Short mmCIF file of N, CA and C in Angstrom, two decimals:
data_model
loop_
_atom_site.label_atom_id
_atom_site.label_comp_id
_atom_site.label_asym_id
_atom_site.label_seq_id
_atom_site.Cartn_x
_atom_site.Cartn_y
_atom_site.Cartn_z
N MET A 201 75.27 138.13 113.59
CA MET A 201 75.86 136.83 113.32
C MET A 201 77.18 137.05 112.58
N THR A 202 78.25 136.46 113.07
CA THR A 202 79.53 136.64 112.42
C THR A 202 79.60 135.80 111.15
N ILE A 203 80.53 136.14 110.30
CA ILE A 203 80.69 135.42 109.04
C ILE A 203 81.07 133.96 109.29
N LYS A 204 81.82 133.70 110.36
CA LYS A 204 82.21 132.32 110.66
C LYS A 204 81.02 131.45 111.02
N ILE A 205 80.12 132.01 111.81
CA ILE A 205 78.92 131.26 112.18
C ILE A 205 78.05 131.05 110.95
N PHE A 206 77.95 132.08 110.11
CA PHE A 206 77.17 131.96 108.88
C PHE A 206 77.74 130.84 108.00
N ILE A 207 79.05 130.81 107.86
CA ILE A 207 79.68 129.77 107.04
C ILE A 207 79.39 128.39 107.62
N PHE A 208 79.49 128.28 108.94
CA PHE A 208 79.21 126.99 109.57
C PHE A 208 77.78 126.56 109.32
N LEU A 209 76.83 127.47 109.47
CA LEU A 209 75.43 127.13 109.23
C LEU A 209 75.20 126.77 107.77
N LEU A 210 75.86 127.48 106.88
CA LEU A 210 75.74 127.17 105.46
C LEU A 210 76.31 125.79 105.17
N LEU A 211 77.43 125.48 105.80
CA LEU A 211 78.01 124.14 105.65
C LEU A 211 77.03 123.07 106.09
N LEU A 212 76.39 123.31 107.21
CA LEU A 212 75.43 122.32 107.70
C LEU A 212 74.27 122.14 106.74
N SER A 213 73.81 123.25 106.15
CA SER A 213 72.68 123.14 105.23
C SER A 213 73.07 122.44 103.93
N LEU A 214 74.31 122.60 103.52
CA LEU A 214 74.79 121.95 102.30
C LEU A 214 75.26 120.52 102.57
N TYR A 215 75.43 120.20 103.81
CA TYR A 215 75.99 118.91 104.23
C TYR A 215 75.33 117.72 103.55
N SER A 216 74.03 117.68 103.55
CA SER A 216 73.35 116.51 103.00
C SER A 216 73.69 116.28 101.53
N GLY A 217 73.60 117.32 100.75
CA GLY A 217 73.88 117.18 99.33
C GLY A 217 75.32 116.81 99.04
N CYS A 218 76.23 117.38 99.78
CA CYS A 218 77.65 117.12 99.55
C CYS A 218 78.07 115.75 100.06
N ALA A 219 77.60 115.41 101.21
CA ALA A 219 78.08 114.18 101.85
C ALA A 219 77.53 112.93 101.19
N MET A 220 76.44 113.04 100.49
CA MET A 220 75.86 111.85 99.88
C MET A 220 76.68 111.37 98.69
N ASN A 221 77.41 112.26 98.06
CA ASN A 221 78.23 111.90 96.92
C ASN A 221 79.62 111.56 97.43
N ARG A 222 80.10 110.37 97.21
CA ARG A 222 81.36 109.92 97.78
C ARG A 222 82.56 110.15 96.86
N GLN A 223 82.41 110.97 95.85
CA GLN A 223 83.54 111.26 94.98
C GLN A 223 84.55 112.11 95.75
N PRO A 224 85.81 111.96 95.43
CA PRO A 224 86.82 112.76 96.11
C PRO A 224 86.63 114.26 95.88
N LEU A 225 87.14 115.01 96.80
CA LEU A 225 87.00 116.47 96.77
C LEU A 225 87.51 117.06 95.46
N GLN A 226 88.62 116.56 94.95
CA GLN A 226 89.18 117.12 93.72
C GLN A 226 88.20 117.02 92.55
N GLN A 227 87.45 115.94 92.49
CA GLN A 227 86.44 115.82 91.43
C GLN A 227 85.34 116.84 91.62
N HIS A 228 84.98 117.10 92.86
CA HIS A 228 83.95 118.11 93.14
C HIS A 228 84.45 119.49 92.73
N LEU A 229 85.72 119.77 93.02
CA LEU A 229 86.28 121.08 92.68
C LEU A 229 86.41 121.26 91.17
N SER A 230 86.44 120.16 90.43
CA SER A 230 86.55 120.22 88.97
C SER A 230 85.18 120.29 88.28
N ALA A 231 84.12 120.23 89.05
CA ALA A 231 82.77 120.29 88.47
C ALA A 231 82.55 121.65 87.82
N HIS A 232 81.48 121.74 87.04
CA HIS A 232 81.15 122.99 86.36
C HIS A 232 81.05 124.14 87.34
N GLU A 233 81.54 125.31 86.90
CA GLU A 233 81.49 126.49 87.75
C GLU A 233 80.04 126.78 88.17
N ASN A 234 79.86 127.17 89.40
CA ASN A 234 78.55 127.47 90.00
C ASN A 234 77.65 126.25 90.14
N SER A 235 78.20 125.05 89.99
CA SER A 235 77.39 123.86 90.25
C SER A 235 77.34 123.65 91.76
N THR A 236 76.33 122.93 92.21
CA THR A 236 76.18 122.67 93.65
C THR A 236 77.40 121.94 94.20
N LEU A 237 77.88 120.92 93.48
CA LEU A 237 79.04 120.17 93.95
C LEU A 237 80.27 121.05 94.10
N ARG A 238 80.53 121.87 93.10
CA ARG A 238 81.72 122.73 93.16
C ARG A 238 81.58 123.77 94.27
N ASN A 239 80.42 124.41 94.36
CA ASN A 239 80.21 125.41 95.40
C ASN A 239 80.37 124.80 96.78
N CYS A 240 79.84 123.62 96.95
CA CYS A 240 79.94 122.93 98.23
C CYS A 240 81.40 122.60 98.54
N ALA A 241 82.11 122.06 97.57
CA ALA A 241 83.52 121.70 97.77
C ALA A 241 84.35 122.94 98.10
N GLU A 242 84.10 124.03 97.40
CA GLU A 242 84.83 125.27 97.67
C GLU A 242 84.54 125.77 99.08
N LEU A 243 83.30 125.64 99.51
CA LEU A 243 82.94 126.06 100.86
C LEU A 243 83.66 125.20 101.90
N PHE A 244 83.74 123.90 101.67
CA PHE A 244 84.48 123.02 102.58
C PHE A 244 85.94 123.45 102.65
N VAL A 245 86.56 123.71 101.50
CA VAL A 245 87.97 124.09 101.46
C VAL A 245 88.18 125.41 102.19
N GLU A 246 87.35 126.41 101.91
CA GLU A 246 87.49 127.72 102.56
C GLU A 246 87.30 127.62 104.07
N THR A 247 86.32 126.85 104.49
CA THR A 247 86.07 126.70 105.92
C THR A 247 87.23 125.99 106.59
N GLU A 248 87.72 124.93 105.97
CA GLU A 248 88.85 124.18 106.52
C GLU A 248 90.08 125.08 106.64
N GLN A 249 90.32 125.91 105.63
CA GLN A 249 91.47 126.82 105.67
C GLN A 249 91.32 127.83 106.79
N ALA A 250 90.09 128.32 107.02
CA ALA A 250 89.85 129.27 108.10
C ALA A 250 90.09 128.63 109.46
N VAL A 251 89.67 127.38 109.61
CA VAL A 251 89.86 126.66 110.88
C VAL A 251 91.36 126.43 111.12
N ILE A 252 92.07 126.04 110.07
CA ILE A 252 93.51 125.81 110.19
C ILE A 252 94.23 127.11 110.52
N ALA A 253 93.85 128.19 109.85
CA ALA A 253 94.47 129.50 110.10
C ALA A 253 94.24 129.96 111.53
N ALA A 254 93.07 129.64 112.08
CA ALA A 254 92.76 130.03 113.46
C ALA A 254 93.44 129.11 114.47
N GLY A 255 93.95 127.97 114.01
CA GLY A 255 94.63 127.04 114.90
C GLY A 255 93.71 126.35 115.89
N VAL A 256 92.48 126.07 115.47
CA VAL A 256 91.50 125.49 116.40
C VAL A 256 90.94 124.17 115.86
N ILE A 257 91.77 123.37 115.25
CA ILE A 257 91.32 122.11 114.65
C ILE A 257 91.00 121.08 115.73
N ASP A 258 89.84 120.47 115.61
CA ASP A 258 89.47 119.37 116.50
C ASP A 258 90.29 118.16 116.06
N SER A 259 91.05 117.59 116.98
CA SER A 259 91.92 116.47 116.61
C SER A 259 91.43 115.13 117.13
N GLN A 260 90.23 115.09 117.67
CA GLN A 260 89.73 113.83 118.21
C GLN A 260 89.55 112.79 117.11
N ASP A 261 88.94 113.18 116.01
CA ASP A 261 88.72 112.27 114.89
C ASP A 261 89.52 112.78 113.69
N VAL A 262 90.03 111.86 112.90
CA VAL A 262 90.93 112.20 111.80
C VAL A 262 90.15 112.56 110.54
N ARG A 263 90.59 113.63 109.88
CA ARG A 263 90.03 114.00 108.59
C ARG A 263 90.51 112.98 107.56
N ILE A 264 89.68 112.75 106.55
CA ILE A 264 90.03 111.80 105.50
C ILE A 264 90.37 112.60 104.25
N ASP A 265 91.63 112.49 103.80
CA ASP A 265 92.06 113.25 102.63
C ASP A 265 91.12 113.03 101.46
N GLY A 266 90.70 114.13 100.84
CA GLY A 266 89.82 114.05 99.69
C GLY A 266 88.35 113.97 100.02
N TYR A 267 88.05 113.76 101.29
CA TYR A 267 86.65 113.63 101.73
C TYR A 267 86.43 114.52 102.95
N PRO A 268 86.34 115.83 102.76
CA PRO A 268 86.25 116.74 103.90
C PRO A 268 84.97 116.59 104.71
N TYR A 269 84.00 115.90 104.17
CA TYR A 269 82.72 115.74 104.86
C TYR A 269 82.66 114.44 105.65
N LEU A 270 83.83 113.79 105.79
CA LEU A 270 83.91 112.56 106.59
C LEU A 270 85.09 112.66 107.55
N ARG A 271 84.95 112.04 108.71
CA ARG A 271 86.07 111.87 109.65
C ARG A 271 86.00 110.45 110.19
N VAL A 272 87.12 109.97 110.68
CA VAL A 272 87.18 108.59 111.14
C VAL A 272 87.95 108.52 112.46
N ASN A 273 87.59 107.54 113.28
CA ASN A 273 88.34 107.27 114.50
C ASN A 273 88.95 105.87 114.37
N ARG A 274 89.73 105.46 115.35
CA ARG A 274 90.40 104.15 115.27
C ARG A 274 89.41 103.00 115.18
N PHE A 275 88.36 103.08 115.97
CA PHE A 275 87.37 102.01 115.99
C PHE A 275 86.75 101.81 114.61
N LEU A 276 86.24 102.90 114.01
CA LEU A 276 85.59 102.78 112.71
C LEU A 276 86.58 102.46 111.60
N SER A 277 87.80 102.92 111.75
CA SER A 277 88.83 102.63 110.75
C SER A 277 89.11 101.13 110.65
N ASP A 278 89.00 100.44 111.77
CA ASP A 278 89.24 98.99 111.77
C ASP A 278 88.26 98.23 110.89
N TYR A 279 87.11 98.81 110.62
CA TYR A 279 86.07 98.12 109.84
C TYR A 279 86.06 98.53 108.36
N ARG A 280 86.99 99.36 107.94
CA ARG A 280 86.95 99.92 106.59
C ARG A 280 86.95 98.86 105.49
N ASN A 281 87.57 97.73 105.71
CA ASN A 281 87.62 96.67 104.69
C ASN A 281 86.61 95.56 104.93
N GLU A 282 85.80 95.70 105.96
CA GLU A 282 84.89 94.62 106.34
C GLU A 282 83.42 94.93 106.15
N VAL A 283 83.09 96.15 105.75
CA VAL A 283 81.67 96.51 105.64
C VAL A 283 81.25 96.57 104.18
N SER A 284 80.01 96.17 103.94
CA SER A 284 79.42 96.26 102.59
C SER A 284 77.91 96.34 102.74
N GLY A 285 77.26 96.72 101.65
CA GLY A 285 75.80 96.81 101.65
C GLY A 285 75.28 97.78 102.70
N PRO A 286 74.21 97.41 103.40
CA PRO A 286 73.63 98.29 104.41
C PRO A 286 74.62 98.64 105.53
N ALA A 287 75.49 97.72 105.87
CA ALA A 287 76.50 98.00 106.91
C ALA A 287 77.44 99.11 106.45
N PHE A 288 77.76 99.13 105.15
CA PHE A 288 78.61 100.19 104.61
C PHE A 288 77.91 101.53 104.71
N GLU A 289 76.63 101.56 104.37
CA GLU A 289 75.85 102.80 104.46
C GLU A 289 75.83 103.31 105.90
N ASN A 290 75.65 102.42 106.85
CA ASN A 290 75.66 102.81 108.27
C ASN A 290 77.04 103.31 108.69
N TRP A 291 78.08 102.66 108.17
CA TRP A 291 79.45 103.05 108.48
C TRP A 291 79.72 104.47 107.96
N ILE A 292 79.31 104.74 106.72
CA ILE A 292 79.48 106.08 106.14
C ILE A 292 78.69 107.10 106.95
N SER A 293 77.48 106.75 107.35
CA SER A 293 76.67 107.67 108.17
C SER A 293 77.40 108.02 109.47
N ARG A 294 78.04 107.05 110.05
CA ARG A 294 78.79 107.31 111.29
C ARG A 294 79.98 108.22 111.02
N LEU A 295 80.65 108.05 109.89
CA LEU A 295 81.77 108.93 109.52
C LEU A 295 81.27 110.36 109.32
N GLN A 296 80.08 110.50 108.76
CA GLN A 296 79.47 111.82 108.58
C GLN A 296 79.13 112.44 109.93
N GLU A 297 78.63 111.63 110.86
CA GLU A 297 78.31 112.13 112.20
C GLU A 297 79.57 112.62 112.91
N LEU A 298 80.67 111.90 112.75
CA LEU A 298 81.93 112.33 113.35
C LEU A 298 82.36 113.68 112.77
N ALA A 299 82.18 113.85 111.47
CA ALA A 299 82.53 115.12 110.83
C ALA A 299 81.66 116.25 111.38
N MET A 300 80.37 116.00 111.52
CA MET A 300 79.47 117.02 112.06
C MET A 300 79.90 117.42 113.47
N SER A 301 80.22 116.45 114.29
CA SER A 301 80.67 116.74 115.66
C SER A 301 81.97 117.54 115.63
N GLY A 302 82.87 117.17 114.75
CA GLY A 302 84.13 117.88 114.62
C GLY A 302 83.94 119.32 114.18
N TRP A 303 83.02 119.55 113.24
CA TRP A 303 82.76 120.92 112.79
C TRP A 303 82.21 121.76 113.93
N GLN A 304 81.37 121.16 114.75
CA GLN A 304 80.82 121.89 115.89
C GLN A 304 81.93 122.28 116.86
N VAL A 305 82.84 121.35 117.12
CA VAL A 305 83.97 121.65 118.01
C VAL A 305 84.85 122.73 117.38
N ASP A 306 85.13 122.61 116.08
CA ASP A 306 85.93 123.63 115.39
C ASP A 306 85.28 125.00 115.52
N LYS A 307 83.98 125.05 115.30
CA LYS A 307 83.25 126.33 115.38
C LYS A 307 83.29 126.88 116.79
N ASP A 308 83.03 126.03 117.78
CA ASP A 308 83.03 126.47 119.17
C ASP A 308 84.41 126.97 119.59
N CYS A 309 85.45 126.25 119.20
CA CYS A 309 86.81 126.67 119.54
C CYS A 309 87.16 127.97 118.85
N ARG A 310 86.76 128.08 117.61
CA ARG A 310 87.06 129.30 116.87
C ARG A 310 86.34 130.49 117.48
N THR A 311 85.07 130.31 117.81
CA THR A 311 84.29 131.38 118.44
C THR A 311 84.92 131.74 119.78
N GLY A 312 85.32 130.73 120.55
CA GLY A 312 85.95 130.97 121.84
C GLY A 312 87.27 131.70 121.71
N SER A 313 88.08 131.35 120.72
CA SER A 313 89.37 132.01 120.56
C SER A 313 89.19 133.45 120.10
N ILE A 314 88.18 133.71 119.29
CA ILE A 314 87.90 135.09 118.86
C ILE A 314 87.45 135.92 120.05
N GLN A 315 86.58 135.37 120.90
CA GLN A 315 86.12 136.09 122.09
C GLN A 315 87.29 136.35 123.03
N PHE A 316 88.18 135.38 123.19
CA PHE A 316 89.35 135.54 124.06
C PHE A 316 90.24 136.67 123.55
N ILE A 317 90.47 136.72 122.25
CA ILE A 317 91.31 137.77 121.66
C ILE A 317 90.68 139.13 121.90
N HIS A 318 89.35 139.24 121.72
CA HIS A 318 88.67 140.51 121.96
C HIS A 318 88.80 140.93 123.42
N GLN A 319 88.70 139.99 124.34
CA GLN A 319 88.83 140.32 125.77
C GLN A 319 90.24 140.78 126.10
N MET A 320 91.23 140.20 125.46
CA MET A 320 92.62 140.57 125.72
C MET A 320 92.93 141.99 125.25
N HIS A 321 92.21 142.46 124.24
CA HIS A 321 92.47 143.79 123.68
C HIS A 321 91.63 144.88 124.33
N ARG A 322 90.87 144.54 125.34
CA ARG A 322 90.05 145.56 126.03
C ARG A 322 90.87 146.33 126.99
#
């Protein structure tokens, strides 16, 4: 298992704990050293940097600054000021689902680009 796949799987396992807290990423990064929030935030940042460096960013849904565990599309963005209560919780869940789908695409593209590079050097 490559380190990239391991990081992706680790991200998925940490996803629930990180995504439930809606504080901005900077607050998570300022948490106590070795805390779950800080470790999770650092993992998101490192993974995002690796995806950007590989040039394989999924652009279907937009990343939300400060909230790396959420993504939004035009449809859901239109409702950002109109949802509250249970509808807000469902809206956030959908943003989390978009992020999960995006991470899968990022991982698949990254894995594919690595395999392509290896084939080119044979």
